[in-house]
XYZ file of C-alpha atoms in Angstrom:
218
model
C -31.305 126.300 80.461
C -34.118 123.767 80.739
C -37.489 124.422 79.178
C -39.048 124.656 82.622
C -36.660 127.538 83.341
C -37.283 129.650 80.234
C -41.022 128.888 79.901
C -43.328 130.929 82.145
C -46.817 129.430 82.640
C -49.428 132.193 82.575
C -51.801 131.687 85.495
C -54.441 133.805 83.740
C -55.066 130.883 81.363
C -55.610 128.415 84.189
C -58.934 127.201 85.539
C -59.732 130.009 87.991
C -62.104 127.780 89.914
C -59.058 125.771 91.005
C -56.474 128.542 91.036
C -54.278 127.261 93.858
C -54.336 123.714 92.508
C -53.375 124.973 89.049
C -50.518 126.982 90.524
C -49.295 123.958 92.477
C -49.533 121.750 89.385
C -47.063 123.771 87.335
C -44.785 124.242 90.328
C -44.617 120.483 90.903
C -43.940 119.977 87.182
C -40.682 121.898 87.628
C -41.546 125.378 86.391
C -39.650 128.067 88.254
C -41.420 131.264 87.165
C -45.140 132.047 87.089
C -46.369 134.792 84.768
C -48.999 136.933 86.499
C -51.089 139.426 84.518
C -52.666 142.339 86.386
C -55.241 143.808 83.974
C -57.853 146.485 84.562
C -60.022 146.071 81.457
C -59.176 149.645 80.364
C -55.494 149.526 79.425
C -56.161 145.891 78.470
C -59.111 144.095 76.901
C -59.814 141.926 79.957
C -59.901 142.087 83.747
C -57.650 139.606 85.558
C -56.447 139.623 89.179
C -56.493 142.207 91.927
C -53.694 142.670 94.416
C -55.428 140.635 97.126
C -55.420 137.569 94.899
C -51.845 138.181 93.710
C -50.704 138.244 97.347
C -52.641 135.046 98.053
C -50.894 133.349 95.125
C -47.570 134.646 96.440
C -48.205 133.142 99.864
C -48.960 129.741 98.363
C -46.182 129.340 95.786
C -42.407 128.977 95.833
C -42.099 130.066 92.187
C -40.838 133.528 91.366
C -43.422 135.844 89.827
C -43.032 137.586 86.483
C -45.569 140.406 86.794
C -47.092 142.065 83.730
C -49.155 145.140 84.600
C -51.709 146.443 82.104
C -53.252 149.298 84.055
C -54.585 152.703 83.085
C -53.597 154.288 86.418
C -50.254 152.512 86.524
C -48.131 154.805 88.680
C -50.738 155.098 91.419
C -50.971 151.293 91.555
C -47.279 150.446 91.657
C -46.978 151.156 95.387
C -49.278 148.201 96.043
C -46.579 145.883 94.715
C -44.078 147.116 97.303
C -42.817 144.339 99.542
C -43.935 141.482 97.305
C -41.250 138.819 97.557
C -39.523 136.716 94.885
C -40.403 138.846 91.869
C -38.448 138.342 88.652
C -39.551 141.623 87.051
C -42.423 144.094 86.843
C -43.221 144.790 83.195
C -45.398 147.655 81.954
C -46.543 149.294 78.702
C -44.740 152.647 78.346
C -46.995 154.023 75.590
C -49.794 154.809 78.039
C -47.539 157.002 80.189
C -46.332 160.563 79.795
C -43.152 159.778 81.754
C -42.366 156.071 81.312
C -38.857 156.439 82.744
C -40.396 157.638 86.013
C -42.438 154.432 86.257
C -39.331 152.344 85.573
C -37.452 154.299 88.206
C -40.212 153.641 90.718
C -40.043 149.904 90.024
C -36.272 149.913 90.390
C -36.594 151.899 93.604
C -38.760 149.127 95.072
C -35.944 146.660 94.424
C -37.458 144.969 91.371
C -36.171 144.698 87.836
C -38.179 146.673 85.297
C -39.428 145.479 81.933
C -41.144 147.129 78.977
C -44.028 145.574 77.028
C -44.981 146.278 73.425
C -47.814 145.357 71.109
C -46.941 144.736 67.466
C -48.074 148.203 66.370
C -45.986 150.043 68.966
C -42.926 152.101 67.883
C -40.310 150.320 69.993
C -37.505 152.526 68.649
C -38.873 155.503 70.596
C -37.967 153.815 73.876
C -34.332 153.015 73.238
C -33.413 155.778 75.690
C -34.589 153.430 78.472
C -32.170 150.636 77.574
C -30.095 150.995 80.744
C -33.172 150.968 82.972
C -34.781 147.709 81.896
C -33.690 144.082 82.044
C -36.331 142.599 79.742
C -38.740 143.443 76.948
C -42.039 141.622 76.466
C -43.495 141.319 72.967
C -47.233 140.685 72.745
C -47.298 138.183 69.888
C -51.086 138.028 69.584
C -53.270 140.995 68.729
C -56.701 141.586 70.238
C -58.460 140.353 67.105
C -61.869 139.179 68.341
C -61.038 135.758 66.894
C -59.334 134.184 69.873
C -56.256 136.424 70.022
C -54.288 134.239 67.641
C -50.525 134.307 67.197
C -49.424 136.806 64.549
C -46.471 135.590 62.406
C -45.405 139.236 61.936
C -44.191 138.943 65.523
C -40.949 137.415 64.300
C -39.854 140.520 62.411
C -40.965 142.680 65.345
C -38.832 140.619 67.736
C -35.837 141.370 65.528
C -36.646 145.088 65.744
C -36.773 144.815 69.524
C -33.424 143.033 69.604
C -31.855 145.833 67.559
C -33.019 148.434 70.100
C -32.420 146.324 73.222
C -29.362 144.194 72.376
C -28.650 142.760 75.843
C -32.081 142.441 77.447
C -34.139 139.273 77.801
C -36.889 139.142 75.186
C -40.079 137.588 76.528
C -42.855 136.587 74.120
C -46.466 136.367 75.243
C -49.529 135.659 73.143
C -50.668 132.179 72.042
C -47.117 130.825 72.109
C -47.215 127.071 71.484
C -45.308 124.145 70.006
C -46.202 125.293 66.500
C -44.507 128.721 66.716
C -41.950 128.202 69.498
C -39.009 127.502 67.199
C -39.762 130.550 65.022
C -39.876 133.041 67.896
C -36.737 131.582 69.417
C -34.857 131.879 66.129
C -36.086 135.484 65.857
C -34.421 136.267 69.191
C -36.873 135.454 71.994
C -35.239 134.086 75.135
C -38.232 133.432 77.428
C -41.688 132.181 76.560
C -44.996 132.861 78.307
C -47.438 130.017 77.704
C -50.989 129.835 78.950
C -53.323 127.616 76.985
C -50.436 125.417 75.840
C -49.520 124.549 79.435
C -52.798 124.621 81.331
C -54.687 122.946 78.494
C -52.237 120.027 78.195
C -53.716 116.614 78.996
C -50.205 115.273 79.645
C -48.196 118.102 81.176
C -44.937 116.169 81.517
C -45.214 115.041 77.902
C -45.878 118.628 76.821
C -42.765 119.814 78.677
C -40.663 117.167 76.907
C -42.108 118.236 73.541
C -41.300 121.894 74.189
C -37.796 121.110 75.436
C -37.135 119.099 72.270
C -38.141 122.108 70.177
C -35.932 124.395 72.246
C -33.164 121.786 72.168
C -32.506 122.063 75.892
C-alpha cells in the first residue's frame, strides 16, 4: 500500500480561504482519501464544517471521504449524511452516547462502515462489545492542551491497548501525526494516518510524500 493510500490529508488543516484548491491539490498529488472533520464546538474544542460545505466538497472531489463526527447531538445529525457518496467510514465518539451501538447501527443502515474514535483518556476496553459492528478505530494522538495540540508519545501504548480490544480493525491515528512520529505509531499498530499540518503546510508536497513513504517503507 502506497503512502498516498494509507495517509488521509485532513482538510480541516488546509487554508479555508482556498478550500477547493486545497482539496484539488492533494487529489492531484495522488491521495485517495480525504479526512473530513464535522465538529460542533461542544463535543469538540473547535467548529469546523457544516453539511452544506461537506456536500460542496463531495461534489468537487473524486477522493473518498473519511468522515469524523464530533457532535453533541450526534444521532439527530446522522440522517443528514444519508445519500453522501464515496464514503470510506463514518467515525464517532461513543463516550458521549447512552446507546453507542444504536448510532453504529444507524450508520451501517445507511450503507456506510462505522468507526469508533477515542481520546487517550477514554476506557477503550468498555467498547469491545462493538467489535463486530465497526471496521476501524480512530485514536486521537494529540490532547487538547492549549499549547498547539501536540502529539502525545503515550499514544503508542494506547494504540496497543486498542489493538488488543479490536484485533482485526483498521487503526487510524489523528493528531499532529508527522514524519517525526510516523514510524513509532506504525510500529505500535496504526494502519492509517491522518495528517493535516504535515501535508497542507508542506512547501514541497511531492517531496513530503516521498519522505513519508520512505518512513513507511512502501
